[in-house]
Short mmCIF file of N, CA and C and ligand atoms in Angstrom, two decimals:
data_model
loop_
_atom_site.label_atom_id
_atom_site.label_comp_id
_atom_site.label_asym_id
_atom_site.label_seq_id
_atom_site.Cartn_x
_atom_site.Cartn_y
_atom_site.Cartn_z
N UNK S 1 0.85 -1.20 0.00
CA UNK S 1 0.00 0.00 0.00
C UNK S 1 0.89 1.26 0.00
N UNK S 2 0.74 2.09 -1.02
CA UNK S 2 1.56 3.30 -1.10
C UNK S 2 0.76 4.50 -0.60
N UNK S 3 1.23 5.04 0.53
CA UNK S 3 0.55 6.18 1.15
C UNK S 3 1.34 7.45 0.82
N UNK S 4 0.62 8.50 0.44
CA UNK S 4 1.26 9.79 0.18
C UNK S 4 0.63 10.86 1.06
N UNK S 5 1.46 11.80 1.51
CA UNK S 5 0.90 12.95 2.21
C UNK S 5 0.97 14.17 1.27
N UNK S 6 0.00 15.04 1.40
CA UNK S 6 -0.03 16.29 0.62
C UNK S 6 -0.13 17.44 1.62
N UNK S 7 1.03 17.96 2.03
CA UNK S 7 1.02 19.01 3.05
C UNK S 7 0.86 20.41 2.44
N UNK S 8 0.24 21.30 3.17
CA UNK S 8 0.09 22.68 2.70
C UNK S 8 -0.69 23.52 3.67
N UNK S 9 -0.87 24.79 3.30
CA UNK S 9 -1.64 25.69 4.17
C UNK S 9 -3.14 25.57 3.91
N UNK S 10 -3.52 25.46 2.65
CA UNK S 10 -4.93 25.31 2.26
C UNK S 10 -5.81 26.36 2.95
N UNK S 11 -5.44 27.63 2.78
CA UNK S 11 -6.15 28.72 3.49
C UNK S 11 -6.93 29.62 2.54
N UNK S 12 -8.05 29.23 2.00
CA UNK S 12 -8.60 27.88 2.02
C UNK S 12 -8.21 27.13 0.74
N UNK S 13 -8.69 25.89 0.63
CA UNK S 13 -8.43 25.08 -0.57
C UNK S 13 -9.08 25.73 -1.78
N UNK S 14 -8.48 25.49 -2.95
CA UNK S 14 -9.02 25.99 -4.22
C UNK S 14 -9.22 24.80 -5.17
N UNK S 15 -9.78 25.09 -6.34
CA UNK S 15 -9.88 24.03 -7.37
C UNK S 15 -8.50 23.49 -7.74
N UNK S 16 -7.46 24.32 -7.61
CA UNK S 16 -6.09 23.88 -7.91
C UNK S 16 -5.66 22.77 -6.95
N UNK S 17 -5.89 22.97 -5.65
CA UNK S 17 -5.58 21.94 -4.65
C UNK S 17 -6.42 20.68 -4.91
N UNK S 18 -7.70 20.90 -5.18
CA UNK S 18 -8.59 19.74 -5.35
C UNK S 18 -8.20 18.91 -6.57
N UNK S 19 -7.71 19.61 -7.59
CA UNK S 19 -7.25 18.92 -8.79
C UNK S 19 -6.05 18.03 -8.46
N UNK S 20 -5.12 18.56 -7.67
CA UNK S 20 -3.95 17.77 -7.26
C UNK S 20 -4.41 16.56 -6.42
N UNK S 21 -5.32 16.80 -5.48
CA UNK S 21 -5.79 15.72 -4.60
C UNK S 21 -6.46 14.62 -5.42
N UNK S 22 -7.34 15.04 -6.33
CA UNK S 22 -8.07 14.07 -7.14
C UNK S 22 -7.12 13.24 -8.00
N UNK S 23 -6.16 13.91 -8.62
CA UNK S 23 -5.25 13.18 -9.50
C UNK S 23 -4.31 12.28 -8.68
N UNK S 24 -3.86 12.78 -7.53
CA UNK S 24 -2.97 11.97 -6.69
C UNK S 24 -3.72 10.75 -6.15
N UNK S 25 -5.01 10.90 -5.92
CA UNK S 25 -5.79 9.78 -5.35
C UNK S 25 -5.90 8.62 -6.33
N UNK S 26 -5.61 8.89 -7.60
CA UNK S 26 -5.63 7.81 -8.60
C UNK S 26 -4.28 7.07 -8.59
N UNK S 27 -3.21 7.81 -8.37
CA UNK S 27 -1.87 7.21 -8.44
C UNK S 27 -1.41 6.56 -7.14
N UNK S 28 -1.99 6.96 -6.01
CA UNK S 28 -1.58 6.39 -4.73
C UNK S 28 -2.75 5.69 -4.06
N UNK S 29 -2.44 4.74 -3.19
CA UNK S 29 -3.52 4.00 -2.53
C UNK S 29 -4.25 4.88 -1.53
N UNK S 30 -3.49 5.76 -0.89
CA UNK S 30 -4.12 6.63 0.08
C UNK S 30 -3.42 8.00 0.08
N UNK S 31 -4.22 9.06 0.15
CA UNK S 31 -3.66 10.42 0.24
C UNK S 31 -4.08 11.00 1.58
N UNK S 32 -3.10 11.44 2.34
CA UNK S 32 -3.42 12.13 3.59
C UNK S 32 -3.06 13.60 3.41
N UNK S 33 -4.08 14.43 3.36
CA UNK S 33 -3.86 15.86 3.20
C UNK S 33 -3.50 16.43 4.57
N UNK S 34 -2.35 17.07 4.67
CA UNK S 34 -1.88 17.63 5.95
C UNK S 34 -2.08 19.14 5.95
N UNK S 35 -2.90 19.60 6.87
CA UNK S 35 -3.18 21.04 6.95
C UNK S 35 -2.27 21.64 8.01
N UNK S 36 -1.39 22.52 7.56
CA UNK S 36 -0.34 23.04 8.43
C UNK S 36 -0.84 24.09 9.41
N UNK S 37 -0.55 23.83 10.67
CA UNK S 37 -0.79 24.83 11.70
C UNK S 37 0.53 25.55 11.90
N UNK S 38 0.59 26.79 11.43
CA UNK S 38 1.84 27.53 11.50
C UNK S 38 1.62 28.78 12.35
N UNK S 39 2.17 28.75 13.55
CA UNK S 39 1.89 29.85 14.48
C UNK S 39 2.51 31.18 14.02
N UNK S 40 3.48 31.09 13.07
CA UNK S 40 4.11 32.32 12.58
C UNK S 40 3.22 33.06 11.57
N UNK S 41 2.26 32.35 10.99
CA UNK S 41 1.37 32.96 9.99
C UNK S 41 0.02 33.23 10.62
N UNK S 42 -0.69 34.26 10.13
CA UNK S 42 -2.05 34.43 10.63
C UNK S 42 -3.03 34.16 9.49
N UNK S 43 -3.49 32.93 9.40
CA UNK S 43 -4.36 32.55 8.29
C UNK S 43 -5.77 33.11 8.45
N UNK S 44 -6.52 33.11 7.33
CA UNK S 44 -7.92 33.56 7.39
C UNK S 44 -8.74 32.54 8.17
N UNK S 45 -8.49 31.26 7.92
CA UNK S 45 -9.23 30.18 8.59
C UNK S 45 -8.36 29.47 9.61
N UNK S 46 -8.97 29.07 10.72
CA UNK S 46 -8.23 28.29 11.71
C UNK S 46 -7.91 26.92 11.09
N UNK S 47 -6.99 26.22 11.71
CA UNK S 47 -6.62 24.91 11.16
C UNK S 47 -7.82 23.95 11.18
N UNK S 48 -8.65 24.05 12.22
CA UNK S 48 -9.84 23.18 12.30
C UNK S 48 -10.80 23.51 11.16
N UNK S 49 -10.98 24.80 10.89
CA UNK S 49 -11.87 25.20 9.79
C UNK S 49 -11.34 24.71 8.45
N UNK S 50 -10.02 24.82 8.25
CA UNK S 50 -9.44 24.39 6.97
C UNK S 50 -9.58 22.88 6.80
N UNK S 51 -9.43 22.13 7.91
CA UNK S 51 -9.60 20.68 7.85
C UNK S 51 -11.06 20.35 7.50
N UNK S 52 -12.01 21.02 8.19
CA UNK S 52 -13.44 20.76 7.94
C UNK S 52 -13.82 21.03 6.50
N UNK S 53 -13.33 22.16 5.98
CA UNK S 53 -13.63 22.53 4.59
C UNK S 53 -13.12 21.44 3.64
N UNK S 54 -11.88 21.02 3.85
CA UNK S 54 -11.30 20.01 2.96
C UNK S 54 -12.02 18.67 3.07
N UNK S 55 -12.43 18.34 4.29
CA UNK S 55 -13.17 17.07 4.46
C UNK S 55 -14.46 17.10 3.67
N UNK S 56 -15.14 18.25 3.74
CA UNK S 56 -16.42 18.39 3.02
C UNK S 56 -16.24 18.20 1.51
N UNK S 57 -15.23 18.90 0.96
CA UNK S 57 -15.12 18.90 -0.50
C UNK S 57 -14.38 17.68 -1.06
N UNK S 58 -13.86 16.82 -0.18
CA UNK S 58 -13.21 15.59 -0.68
C UNK S 58 -13.98 14.34 -0.25
N UNK S 59 -15.18 14.54 0.29
CA UNK S 59 -15.88 13.37 0.87
C UNK S 59 -16.23 12.30 -0.17
N UNK S 60 -16.29 12.70 -1.44
CA UNK S 60 -16.60 11.71 -2.48
C UNK S 60 -15.37 10.91 -2.93
N UNK S 61 -14.18 11.24 -2.40
CA UNK S 61 -12.98 10.47 -2.79
C UNK S 61 -12.62 9.56 -1.62
N UNK S 62 -12.81 8.26 -1.80
CA UNK S 62 -12.77 7.35 -0.66
C UNK S 62 -11.39 7.20 -0.03
N UNK S 63 -10.32 7.39 -0.82
CA UNK S 63 -8.99 7.15 -0.25
C UNK S 63 -8.28 8.43 0.19
N UNK S 64 -9.06 9.45 0.51
CA UNK S 64 -8.47 10.71 0.99
C UNK S 64 -8.83 10.93 2.45
N UNK S 65 -7.84 11.31 3.23
CA UNK S 65 -8.06 11.64 4.63
C UNK S 65 -7.46 13.04 4.87
N UNK S 66 -8.00 13.80 5.77
CA UNK S 66 -7.48 15.15 6.04
C UNK S 66 -7.12 15.25 7.51
N UNK S 67 -5.90 15.74 7.78
CA UNK S 67 -5.45 15.83 9.17
C UNK S 67 -4.71 17.14 9.39
N UNK S 68 -4.80 17.72 10.58
CA UNK S 68 -3.97 18.89 10.88
C UNK S 68 -2.56 18.41 11.24
N UNK S 69 -1.56 19.26 11.03
CA UNK S 69 -0.24 18.91 11.54
C UNK S 69 0.57 20.17 11.82
N UNK S 70 1.60 19.99 12.60
CA UNK S 70 2.49 21.09 12.96
C UNK S 70 3.91 20.61 12.73
N UNK S 71 4.80 21.49 12.32
CA UNK S 71 6.20 21.11 12.20
C UNK S 71 6.58 20.63 10.82
N UNK S 72 7.52 19.69 10.77
CA UNK S 72 8.10 19.28 9.49
C UNK S 72 7.20 18.31 8.73
N UNK S 73 7.13 18.52 7.42
CA UNK S 73 6.34 17.61 6.57
C UNK S 73 6.89 16.17 6.63
N UNK S 74 8.22 16.05 6.71
CA UNK S 74 8.79 14.68 6.74
C UNK S 74 8.37 13.94 8.00
N UNK S 75 8.23 14.66 9.11
CA UNK S 75 7.75 14.00 10.34
C UNK S 75 6.29 13.61 10.20
N UNK S 76 5.51 14.50 9.58
CA UNK S 76 4.09 14.19 9.34
C UNK S 76 3.99 12.94 8.44
N UNK S 77 4.85 12.88 7.43
CA UNK S 77 4.84 11.72 6.53
C UNK S 77 5.17 10.45 7.32
N UNK S 78 6.23 10.51 8.12
CA UNK S 78 6.65 9.32 8.89
C UNK S 78 5.56 8.86 9.84
N UNK S 79 4.94 9.83 10.54
CA UNK S 79 3.89 9.48 11.50
C UNK S 79 2.74 8.75 10.81
N UNK S 80 2.58 9.03 9.52
CA UNK S 80 1.46 8.43 8.78
C UNK S 80 1.90 7.28 7.87
N UNK S 81 3.14 6.80 8.08
CA UNK S 81 3.70 5.69 7.32
C UNK S 81 3.71 5.97 5.82
N UNK S 82 3.94 7.23 5.47
CA UNK S 82 4.00 7.61 4.05
C UNK S 82 5.44 7.74 3.61
N UNK S 83 5.71 7.30 2.37
CA UNK S 83 7.06 7.46 1.83
C UNK S 83 7.09 8.48 0.70
N UNK S 84 5.96 9.11 0.49
CA UNK S 84 5.86 10.09 -0.60
C UNK S 84 5.22 11.38 -0.07
N UNK S 85 5.82 12.51 -0.45
CA UNK S 85 5.20 13.81 -0.21
C UNK S 85 4.79 14.35 -1.58
N UNK S 86 3.52 14.70 -1.70
CA UNK S 86 3.03 15.27 -2.97
C UNK S 86 3.02 16.79 -2.83
N UNK S 87 3.50 17.48 -3.87
CA UNK S 87 3.39 18.93 -3.93
C UNK S 87 2.93 19.31 -5.34
N UNK S 88 2.29 20.45 -5.43
CA UNK S 88 1.83 20.91 -6.74
C UNK S 88 2.80 21.93 -7.31
N UNK S 89 2.97 21.88 -8.62
CA UNK S 89 3.83 22.87 -9.30
C UNK S 89 3.00 23.64 -10.31
N UNK S 90 2.96 24.95 -10.14
CA UNK S 90 2.18 25.76 -11.07
C UNK S 90 3.06 26.32 -12.17
N UNK S 91 4.07 27.08 -11.79
CA UNK S 91 4.89 27.78 -12.79
C UNK S 91 6.33 27.75 -12.31
N UNK S 92 7.22 28.29 -13.13
CA UNK S 92 8.64 28.32 -12.73
C UNK S 92 8.83 29.03 -11.40
N UNK S 93 7.93 29.96 -11.10
CA UNK S 93 8.06 30.69 -9.84
C UNK S 93 7.95 29.75 -8.63
N UNK S 94 7.18 28.68 -8.74
CA UNK S 94 7.09 27.70 -7.65
C UNK S 94 8.35 26.85 -7.58
N UNK S 95 9.00 26.70 -8.74
CA UNK S 95 10.00 25.63 -8.87
C UNK S 95 11.19 25.76 -7.92
N UNK S 96 11.74 26.97 -7.84
CA UNK S 96 12.96 27.15 -7.05
C UNK S 96 12.73 26.79 -5.57
N UNK S 97 11.63 27.32 -5.02
CA UNK S 97 11.32 27.06 -3.62
C UNK S 97 11.00 25.58 -3.40
N UNK S 98 10.21 25.02 -4.30
CA UNK S 98 9.81 23.62 -4.14
C UNK S 98 11.00 22.67 -4.26
N UNK S 99 11.93 23.01 -5.17
CA UNK S 99 13.13 22.18 -5.34
C UNK S 99 13.98 22.23 -4.06
N UNK S 100 14.13 23.43 -3.51
CA UNK S 100 14.91 23.59 -2.28
C UNK S 100 14.28 22.80 -1.12
N UNK S 101 12.95 22.89 -1.01
CA UNK S 101 12.23 22.15 0.03
C UNK S 101 12.41 20.65 -0.14
N UNK S 102 12.26 20.20 -1.39
CA UNK S 102 12.36 18.76 -1.67
C UNK S 102 13.76 18.25 -1.34
N UNK S 103 14.77 19.07 -1.68
CA UNK S 103 16.15 18.65 -1.42
C UNK S 103 16.44 18.66 0.08
N UNK S 104 15.90 19.65 0.77
CA UNK S 104 16.07 19.70 2.23
C UNK S 104 15.41 18.48 2.86
N UNK S 105 14.21 18.18 2.41
CA UNK S 105 13.50 17.02 2.97
C UNK S 105 14.24 15.72 2.69
N UNK S 106 14.92 15.68 1.55
CA UNK S 106 15.67 14.47 1.19
C UNK S 106 16.86 14.28 2.13
N UNK S 107 17.47 15.41 2.52
CA UNK S 107 18.59 15.34 3.47
C UNK S 107 18.06 14.89 4.84
N UNK S 108 16.91 15.45 5.22
CA UNK S 108 16.34 15.12 6.53
C UNK S 108 15.82 13.69 6.58
N UNK S 109 15.26 13.24 5.46
CA UNK S 109 14.60 11.93 5.43
C UNK S 109 14.80 11.27 4.07
N UNK S 110 15.95 10.60 3.88
CA UNK S 110 16.25 10.02 2.55
C UNK S 110 15.26 8.94 2.12
N UNK S 111 14.51 8.41 3.06
CA UNK S 111 13.54 7.35 2.73
C UNK S 111 12.22 7.93 2.19
N UNK S 112 12.10 9.24 2.20
CA UNK S 112 10.85 9.85 1.74
C UNK S 112 11.12 10.66 0.48
N UNK S 113 10.31 10.44 -0.55
CA UNK S 113 10.49 11.14 -1.82
C UNK S 113 9.40 12.17 -2.05
N UNK S 114 9.78 13.25 -2.73
CA UNK S 114 8.77 14.26 -3.11
C UNK S 114 8.36 14.02 -4.55
N UNK S 115 7.06 13.99 -4.77
CA UNK S 115 6.53 13.83 -6.13
C UNK S 115 5.75 15.09 -6.48
N UNK S 116 6.07 15.68 -7.63
CA UNK S 116 5.38 16.91 -8.04
C UNK S 116 4.29 16.60 -9.05
N UNK S 117 3.14 17.17 -8.81
CA UNK S 117 2.07 17.08 -9.80
C UNK S 117 2.01 18.44 -10.47
N UNK S 118 2.17 18.46 -11.79
CA UNK S 118 2.05 19.75 -12.47
C UNK S 118 0.58 20.11 -12.56
N UNK S 119 0.32 21.37 -12.39
CA UNK S 119 -1.06 21.81 -12.33
C UNK S 119 -1.78 21.64 -13.67
N UNK S 120 -3.08 21.42 -13.60
CA UNK S 120 -3.87 21.46 -14.82
C UNK S 120 -3.88 22.91 -15.28
N UNK S 121 -3.77 23.09 -16.60
CA UNK S 121 -3.58 24.45 -17.13
C UNK S 121 -4.62 25.46 -16.67
N UNK S 122 -5.86 25.00 -16.52
CA UNK S 122 -6.92 25.96 -16.17
C UNK S 122 -6.77 26.50 -14.75
N UNK S 123 -5.90 25.86 -13.93
CA UNK S 123 -5.70 26.34 -12.56
C UNK S 123 -4.30 26.89 -12.32
N UNK S 124 -3.54 27.08 -13.40
CA UNK S 124 -2.13 27.44 -13.26
C UNK S 124 -1.93 28.78 -12.55
N UNK S 125 -2.90 29.66 -12.66
CA UNK S 125 -2.78 31.00 -12.08
C UNK S 125 -3.28 31.06 -10.64
N UNK S 126 -3.91 29.98 -10.20
CA UNK S 126 -4.76 30.06 -9.01
C UNK S 126 -4.01 29.76 -7.71
N UNK S 127 -4.26 30.61 -6.70
CA UNK S 127 -3.71 30.36 -5.37
C UNK S 127 -4.74 30.81 -4.33
N UNK S 128 -4.59 30.35 -3.10
CA UNK S 128 -5.48 30.79 -2.02
C UNK S 128 -5.40 32.30 -1.87
N UNK S 129 -4.18 32.84 -2.00
CA UNK S 129 -3.97 34.28 -1.82
C UNK S 129 -4.75 35.09 -2.86
N UNK S 130 -4.67 34.66 -4.12
CA UNK S 130 -5.39 35.36 -5.20
C UNK S 130 -6.89 35.29 -4.94
N UNK S 131 -7.36 34.11 -4.52
CA UNK S 131 -8.80 33.97 -4.28
C UNK S 131 -9.24 34.93 -3.16
N UNK S 132 -8.45 35.03 -2.10
CA UNK S 132 -8.81 35.91 -0.97
C UNK S 132 -8.78 37.38 -1.40
N UNK S 133 -7.83 37.70 -2.29
CA UNK S 133 -7.73 39.07 -2.76
C UNK S 133 -8.98 39.45 -3.56
N UNK S 134 -9.38 38.57 -4.48
CA UNK S 134 -10.59 38.83 -5.28
C UNK S 134 -11.80 38.91 -4.35
N UNK S 135 -11.87 38.01 -3.36
CA UNK S 135 -13.00 37.99 -2.42
C UNK S 135 -13.08 39.30 -1.65
N UNK S 136 -11.93 39.84 -1.29
CA UNK S 136 -11.94 41.06 -0.47
C UNK S 136 -12.52 42.25 -1.23
N UNK S 137 -12.53 42.15 -2.58
CA UNK S 137 -13.13 43.22 -3.38
C UNK S 137 -14.49 42.82 -3.94
N UNK S 138 -15.03 41.73 -3.40
CA UNK S 138 -16.38 41.31 -3.79
C UNK S 138 -16.48 40.69 -5.18
N UNK S 139 -15.35 40.20 -5.72
CA UNK S 139 -15.36 39.61 -7.07
C UNK S 139 -15.98 38.22 -7.10
N UNK S 140 -16.25 37.75 -8.31
CA UNK S 140 -16.86 36.44 -8.53
C UNK S 140 -15.82 35.33 -8.27
N UNK S 141 -16.14 34.43 -7.36
CA UNK S 141 -15.18 33.38 -6.97
C UNK S 141 -15.49 32.03 -7.61
N UNK S 142 -16.52 32.00 -8.45
CA UNK S 142 -17.04 30.69 -8.89
C UNK S 142 -16.03 29.86 -9.71
N UNK S 143 -15.02 30.51 -10.29
CA UNK S 143 -14.03 29.75 -11.07
C UNK S 143 -12.89 29.25 -10.17
N UNK S 144 -12.88 29.67 -8.91
CA UNK S 144 -11.73 29.39 -8.04
C UNK S 144 -11.91 28.22 -7.08
N UNK S 145 -13.16 27.99 -6.65
CA UNK S 145 -13.39 26.96 -5.63
C UNK S 145 -14.85 26.54 -5.65
N UNK S 146 -15.16 25.36 -5.11
CA UNK S 146 -16.56 24.91 -5.08
C UNK S 146 -17.42 25.78 -4.15
N UNK S 147 -18.75 25.74 -4.34
CA UNK S 147 -19.66 26.61 -3.58
C UNK S 147 -19.47 26.57 -2.07
N UNK S 148 -19.21 25.40 -1.49
CA UNK S 148 -19.04 25.31 -0.03
C UNK S 148 -17.90 26.21 0.44
N UNK S 149 -16.82 26.24 -0.34
CA UNK S 149 -15.65 27.03 0.05
C UNK S 149 -15.93 28.52 -0.15
N UNK S 150 -16.61 28.84 -1.25
CA UNK S 150 -16.95 30.25 -1.51
C UNK S 150 -17.82 30.80 -0.37
N UNK S 151 -18.79 30.00 0.04
CA UNK S 151 -19.66 30.42 1.16
C UNK S 151 -18.84 30.68 2.41
N UNK S 152 -17.91 29.77 2.69
CA UNK S 152 -17.07 29.90 3.89
C UNK S 152 -16.22 31.17 3.83
N UNK S 153 -15.68 31.46 2.64
CA UNK S 153 -14.84 32.67 2.49
C UNK S 153 -15.69 33.92 2.71
N UNK S 154 -16.88 33.94 2.09
CA UNK S 154 -17.74 35.13 2.22
C UNK S 154 -18.15 35.33 3.67
N UNK S 155 -18.53 34.25 4.34
CA UNK S 155 -18.95 34.30 5.74
C UNK S 155 -17.81 34.83 6.61
N UNK S 156 -16.63 34.30 6.38
CA UNK S 156 -15.48 34.69 7.19
C UNK S 156 -15.12 36.16 6.98
N UNK S 157 -15.13 36.57 5.72
CA UNK S 157 -14.73 37.96 5.44
C UNK S 157 -15.77 38.94 5.96
N UNK S 158 -17.03 38.55 5.90
CA UNK S 158 -18.11 39.39 6.42
C UNK S 158 -17.94 39.54 7.94
N UNK S 159 -17.62 38.41 8.59
CA UNK S 159 -17.46 38.39 10.05
C UNK S 159 -16.28 39.26 10.50
N UNK S 160 -15.24 39.27 9.67
CA UNK S 160 -14.01 39.98 10.06
C UNK S 160 -14.11 41.49 9.86
N UNK S 161 -15.17 41.94 9.14
CA UNK S 161 -15.31 43.38 8.86
C UNK S 161 -15.70 44.16 10.09
P1 ADP X 201 2.07 26.17 1.10
O1 ADP X 201 2.01 27.33 2.05
O2 ADP X 201 2.65 24.93 1.70
O3 ADP X 201 2.65 26.49 -0.25
P2 ADP X 201 -0.49 26.07 -0.23
O4 ADP X 201 -1.82 25.73 0.35
O5 ADP X 201 -0.32 27.42 -0.84
O6 ADP X 201 0.53 25.79 0.92
O7 ADP X 201 -0.11 25.00 -1.34
C1 ADP X 201 0.00 23.63 -1.05
C2 ADP X 201 0.50 22.91 -2.28
O8 ADP X 201 -0.45 23.00 -3.33
C3 ADP X 201 1.80 23.49 -2.85
O9 ADP X 201 2.58 22.42 -3.34
C4 ADP X 201 1.33 24.35 -3.99
O10 ADP X 201 2.32 24.47 -5.01
C5 ADP X 201 0.15 23.54 -4.48
N1 ADP X 201 -0.82 24.37 -5.19
C6 ADP X 201 -1.42 25.51 -4.77
N2 ADP X 201 -2.25 26.01 -5.72
C7 ADP X 201 -2.17 25.16 -6.77
C8 ADP X 201 -2.75 25.14 -8.09
N3 ADP X 201 -3.55 26.10 -8.51
N4 ADP X 201 -2.43 24.09 -8.89
C9 ADP X 201 -1.58 23.14 -8.46
N5 ADP X 201 -0.98 23.11 -7.26
C10 ADP X 201 -1.26 24.10 -6.43
#
């Protein structure tokens, strides 16, 4: 059984993340999405909210599990008996950072490999940050994320005003 973890902030998840999860769920027996609790960042959604959102929008994919985590991705992978870390690659701008992370993780944990899924072209521009920026100006979010996530973003931004 090949288990992969897909760590990230997912603040909140977008169609780009969901595309990676869906495609990875075909290639691996199990995908554990790791939602990072990073005390240095102040996310829009709490880690529990981000986990709940992801659980809702992935409930139709039977081999996907969502868990919060803190600290190093390689430790999260080990705790979950995974030998693969999945990351998404959008453009060359992602590449340098992702390569450095993958190489660092290889030094820390040579038994764990990073596998990159290149983004589907229609989501190449998309990030949680861009979605939040458009949301903050009241723009149409329907191309960025499923309705459950759009509702959550609108609710949260309304509450924070
Ligand atoms: P992080 O803060 O760890 O980069 P993100 O939630 O921004 O967390 O991203 C998690 C992973 O998903 C990263 O590997 C990122 O490159 C990937 N990703 C984000 N948006 C997209 C997208 N539109 N298409 C493909 N991969 C994406």
